[in-house]
Structure formats: structure tokens, C-alpha cells
Short mmCIF file of C-alpha atoms in Angstrom, two decimals:
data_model
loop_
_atom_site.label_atom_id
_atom_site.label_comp_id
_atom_site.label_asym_id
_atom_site.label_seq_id
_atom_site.Cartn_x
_atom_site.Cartn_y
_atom_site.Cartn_z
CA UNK A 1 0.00 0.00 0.00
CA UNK A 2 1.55 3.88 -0.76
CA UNK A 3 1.14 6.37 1.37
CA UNK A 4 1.51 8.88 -0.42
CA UNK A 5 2.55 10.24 -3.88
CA UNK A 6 4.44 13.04 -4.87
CA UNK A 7 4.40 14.58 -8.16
CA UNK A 8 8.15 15.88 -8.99
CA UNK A 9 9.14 18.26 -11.48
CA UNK A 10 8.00 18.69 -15.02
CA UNK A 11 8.90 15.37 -16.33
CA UNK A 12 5.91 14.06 -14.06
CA UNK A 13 8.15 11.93 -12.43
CA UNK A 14 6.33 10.00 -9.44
CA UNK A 15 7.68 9.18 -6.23
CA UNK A 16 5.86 6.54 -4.21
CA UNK A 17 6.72 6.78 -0.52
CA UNK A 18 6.38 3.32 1.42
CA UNK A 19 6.40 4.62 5.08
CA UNK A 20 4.25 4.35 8.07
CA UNK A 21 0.58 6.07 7.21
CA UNK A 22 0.98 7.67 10.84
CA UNK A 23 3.83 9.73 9.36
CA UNK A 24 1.89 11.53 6.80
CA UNK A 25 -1.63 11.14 8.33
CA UNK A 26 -1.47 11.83 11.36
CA UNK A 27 -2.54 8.18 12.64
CA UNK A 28 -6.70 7.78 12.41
CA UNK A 29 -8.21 11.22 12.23
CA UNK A 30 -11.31 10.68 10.80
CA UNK A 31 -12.32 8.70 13.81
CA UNK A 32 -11.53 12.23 15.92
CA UNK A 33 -14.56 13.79 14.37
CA UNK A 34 -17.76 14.07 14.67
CA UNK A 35 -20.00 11.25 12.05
CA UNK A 36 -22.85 9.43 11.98
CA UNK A 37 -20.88 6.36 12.50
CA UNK A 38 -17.99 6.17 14.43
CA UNK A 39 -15.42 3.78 15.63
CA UNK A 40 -12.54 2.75 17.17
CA UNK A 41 -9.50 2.39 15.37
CA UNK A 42 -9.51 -1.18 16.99
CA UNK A 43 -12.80 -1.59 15.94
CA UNK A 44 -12.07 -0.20 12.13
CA UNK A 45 -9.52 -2.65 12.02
CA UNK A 46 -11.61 -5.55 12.70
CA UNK A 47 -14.33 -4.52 10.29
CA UNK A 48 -11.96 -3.45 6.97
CA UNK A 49 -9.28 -4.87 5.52
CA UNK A 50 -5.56 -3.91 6.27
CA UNK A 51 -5.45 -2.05 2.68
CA UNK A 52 -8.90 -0.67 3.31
CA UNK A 53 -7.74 0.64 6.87
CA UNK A 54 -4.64 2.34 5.61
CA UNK A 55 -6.77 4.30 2.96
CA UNK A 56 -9.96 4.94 4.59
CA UNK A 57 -8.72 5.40 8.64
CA UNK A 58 -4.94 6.64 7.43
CA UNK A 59 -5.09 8.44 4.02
CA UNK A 60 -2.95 6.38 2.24
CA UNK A 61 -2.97 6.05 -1.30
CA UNK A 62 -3.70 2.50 -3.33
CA UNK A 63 -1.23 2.13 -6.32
CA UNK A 64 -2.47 2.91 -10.45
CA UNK A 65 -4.39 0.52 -12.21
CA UNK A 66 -4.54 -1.87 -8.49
CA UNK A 67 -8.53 -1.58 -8.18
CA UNK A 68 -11.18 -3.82 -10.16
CA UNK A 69 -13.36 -1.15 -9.74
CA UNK A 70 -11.24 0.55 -12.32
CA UNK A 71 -12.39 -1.67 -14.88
CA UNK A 72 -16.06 -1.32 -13.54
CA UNK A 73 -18.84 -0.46 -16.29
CA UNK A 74 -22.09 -2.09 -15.09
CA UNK A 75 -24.94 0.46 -13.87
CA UNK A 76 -25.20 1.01 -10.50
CA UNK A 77 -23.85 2.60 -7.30
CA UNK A 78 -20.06 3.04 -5.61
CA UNK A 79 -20.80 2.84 -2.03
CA UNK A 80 -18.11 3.67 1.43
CA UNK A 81 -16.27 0.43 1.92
CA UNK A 82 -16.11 1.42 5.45
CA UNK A 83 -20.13 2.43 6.37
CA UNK A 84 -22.32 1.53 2.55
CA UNK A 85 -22.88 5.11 2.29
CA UNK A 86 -23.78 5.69 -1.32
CA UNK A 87 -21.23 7.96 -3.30
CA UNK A 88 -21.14 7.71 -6.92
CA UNK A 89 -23.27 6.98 -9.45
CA UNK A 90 -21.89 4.65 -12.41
CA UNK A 91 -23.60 7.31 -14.36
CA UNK A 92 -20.76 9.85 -13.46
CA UNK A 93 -18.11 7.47 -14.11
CA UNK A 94 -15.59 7.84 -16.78
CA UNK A 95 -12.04 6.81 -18.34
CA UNK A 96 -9.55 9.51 -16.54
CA UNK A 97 -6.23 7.15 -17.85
CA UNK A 98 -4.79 8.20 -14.51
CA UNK A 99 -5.59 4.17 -12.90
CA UNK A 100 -7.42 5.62 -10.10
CA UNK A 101 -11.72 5.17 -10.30
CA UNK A 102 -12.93 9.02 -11.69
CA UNK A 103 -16.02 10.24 -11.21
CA UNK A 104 -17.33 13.81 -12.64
CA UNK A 105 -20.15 14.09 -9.76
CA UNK A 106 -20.85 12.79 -6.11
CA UNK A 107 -23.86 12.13 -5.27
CA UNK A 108 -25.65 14.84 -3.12
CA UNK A 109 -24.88 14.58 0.44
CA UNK A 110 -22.50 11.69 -0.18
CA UNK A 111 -19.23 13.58 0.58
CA UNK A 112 -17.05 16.65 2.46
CA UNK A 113 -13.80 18.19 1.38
CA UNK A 114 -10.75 19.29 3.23
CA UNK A 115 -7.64 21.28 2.42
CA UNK A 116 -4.98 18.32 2.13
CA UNK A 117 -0.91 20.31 2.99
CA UNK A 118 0.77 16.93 3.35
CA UNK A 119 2.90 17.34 0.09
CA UNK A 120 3.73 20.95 0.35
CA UNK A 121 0.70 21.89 -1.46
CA UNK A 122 -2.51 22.57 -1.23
CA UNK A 123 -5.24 19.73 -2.13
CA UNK A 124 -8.86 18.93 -2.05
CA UNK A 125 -9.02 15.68 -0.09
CA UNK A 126 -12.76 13.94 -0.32
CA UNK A 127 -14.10 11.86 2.71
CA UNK A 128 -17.42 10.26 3.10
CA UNK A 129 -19.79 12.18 4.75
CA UNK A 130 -20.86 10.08 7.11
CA UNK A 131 -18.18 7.91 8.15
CA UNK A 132 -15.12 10.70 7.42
CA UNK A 133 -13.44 8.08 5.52
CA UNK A 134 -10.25 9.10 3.18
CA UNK A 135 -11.08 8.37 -0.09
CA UNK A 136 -9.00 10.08 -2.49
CA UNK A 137 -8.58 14.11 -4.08
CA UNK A 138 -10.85 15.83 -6.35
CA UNK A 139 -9.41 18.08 -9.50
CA UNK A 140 -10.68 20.42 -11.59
CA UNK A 141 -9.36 19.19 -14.80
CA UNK A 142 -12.24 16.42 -15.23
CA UNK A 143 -15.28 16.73 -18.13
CA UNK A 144 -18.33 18.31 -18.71
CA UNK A 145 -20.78 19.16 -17.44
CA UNK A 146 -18.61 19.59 -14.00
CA UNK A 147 -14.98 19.64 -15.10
CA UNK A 148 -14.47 17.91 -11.98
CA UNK A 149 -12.93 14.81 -11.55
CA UNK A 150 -13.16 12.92 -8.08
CA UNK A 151 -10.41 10.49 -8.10
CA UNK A 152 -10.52 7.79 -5.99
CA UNK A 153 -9.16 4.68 -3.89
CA UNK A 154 -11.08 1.79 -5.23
CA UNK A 155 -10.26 -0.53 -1.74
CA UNK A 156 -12.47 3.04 -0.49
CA UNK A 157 -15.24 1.61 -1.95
CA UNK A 158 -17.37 -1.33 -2.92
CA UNK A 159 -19.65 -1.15 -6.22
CA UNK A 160 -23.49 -2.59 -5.87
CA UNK A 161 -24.65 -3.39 -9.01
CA UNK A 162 -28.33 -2.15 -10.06
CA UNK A 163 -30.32 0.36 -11.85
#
């Protein structure tokens, strides 16, 4: 699992960081504020996955082109991997090359935002609204009708296929 990722210089050239999520994160801060459902970080580690922890509770970052989800094209709905809260419609889905799952809308009420400094810059990081789960950075170089693109972990999420 990466921590982090670091865009360098105008080649584009990526650095992935392997360290301790803590380092970056700050250790499990969502759980430090106030959402419908809270845990323990005990308790979030029983319930996700070790790579869904380290995204989700940690903010780490799951490598390109890792996520099934990627390839996703059914209809139907991406939902929190750590409470089912529904985020995405398929509908808002599209092809951003970058490997991550991209999305050009959230569904309403699904998400917050946060300034993100942990690179030296200044991000939008996207959480779930009602768990305050990490899951990924939102951009405005996305397409129409938005020009948004929501970029995110696909261990974040879980897809439920359906109308």
C-alpha cells in the first residue's frame, strides 16, 4: 500500500513513498470527528481490511491501475467500503487514464472536502460524509458538465450493481 505520492518536477516523475501512514496522516483522524458512524480504530480494524484501513482510517494512497473497480462499467452505485454510504453513481463514471476510479459528480450529500498540505501543497481531499473516511482528491481538470474529476481509492469503496 503507498502512502503517499508526490508529483516531482515537469517530467511528471512519481515518487511513491512506502512509510508508516501515521507519518503523513497523522494516525486515524477521521475517527476524531464528529460522524454518523464512528469507531474505534480497533474496531475499524476488525471490520476493513488492512489495505482498506490504511486508505480509509490513514489516508494512504492505493497504487495505479490496483482496483477492479477501475475496470467497472455495469450500472449502479459506488458505495463507502467502510459504512455503505452511497457515493457515486456509475452514471458519473468515466475513463480519466490516470488508474485511479474518476467520477465527474458525487452524489448529493454523499461527501465533504478538506484542504490536504501533506505534500507541500494545497489539495482537495474527499471523505465520506458520514463515516469521514479518506477516499482520495478531487481536481478540476475532469469533463463536462462539472470539469471535476473525483479520483478515488477503489479498496475506499465497494460497487453494488443495479439500476
Amino acid at each position: 500500500m503507498i502512502s503517499r505520492r508526490e508529483l516531482l518536477g515537469s517530467a511528471g516523475l512519481v515518487v511513491l513513498v512506502e512509510a508508516l501512514p501515521g507519518l503523513f496522516a497523522g494516525g486515524d483522524e477521521a475517527s476524531a470527528a464528529n460522524y454518523p458512524v464512528t469507531m474505534t480504530p480497533e474496531q475499524w480494524k476488525k471490520k476493513l481490511t488492512p489495505g482498506q484501513y490504511a486508505v480509509l482510517r490513514q489516508a494512504a494512497t492505493e497504487g495505479p491501475g490496483t482496483s477492479p473497480l477501475n475496470g467497472e462499467h455495469r450500472a449502479g452505485t459506488f458505495l463507502c467500503a467502510g459504512c455503505d454510504q452511497r457515493l457515486f453513481s456509475s452514471k458519473t463514471k468515466f475513463d480519466s487514464g490516470t488508474g485511479w476510479p474518476s467520477f465527474w459528480r458525487p452524489l448529493p450529500k454523499a461527501i465533504g472536502t478538506s484542504t490536504d498540505r501533506t505534500l507541500g501543497m494545497a489539495r482537495t481531499e474527499v471523505h465520506c460524509a458520514r463515516c469521514g473516511g479518506h477516499l482520495g482528491h478531487v481536481f478540476d481538470d475532469g469533463p463536462p458538465p462539472t470539469g471535476l474529476r473525483y479520483c478515488m481509492n477503489g479498496v475506499a469503496m465497494r460497487f453494488a450493481p443495479g439500476a
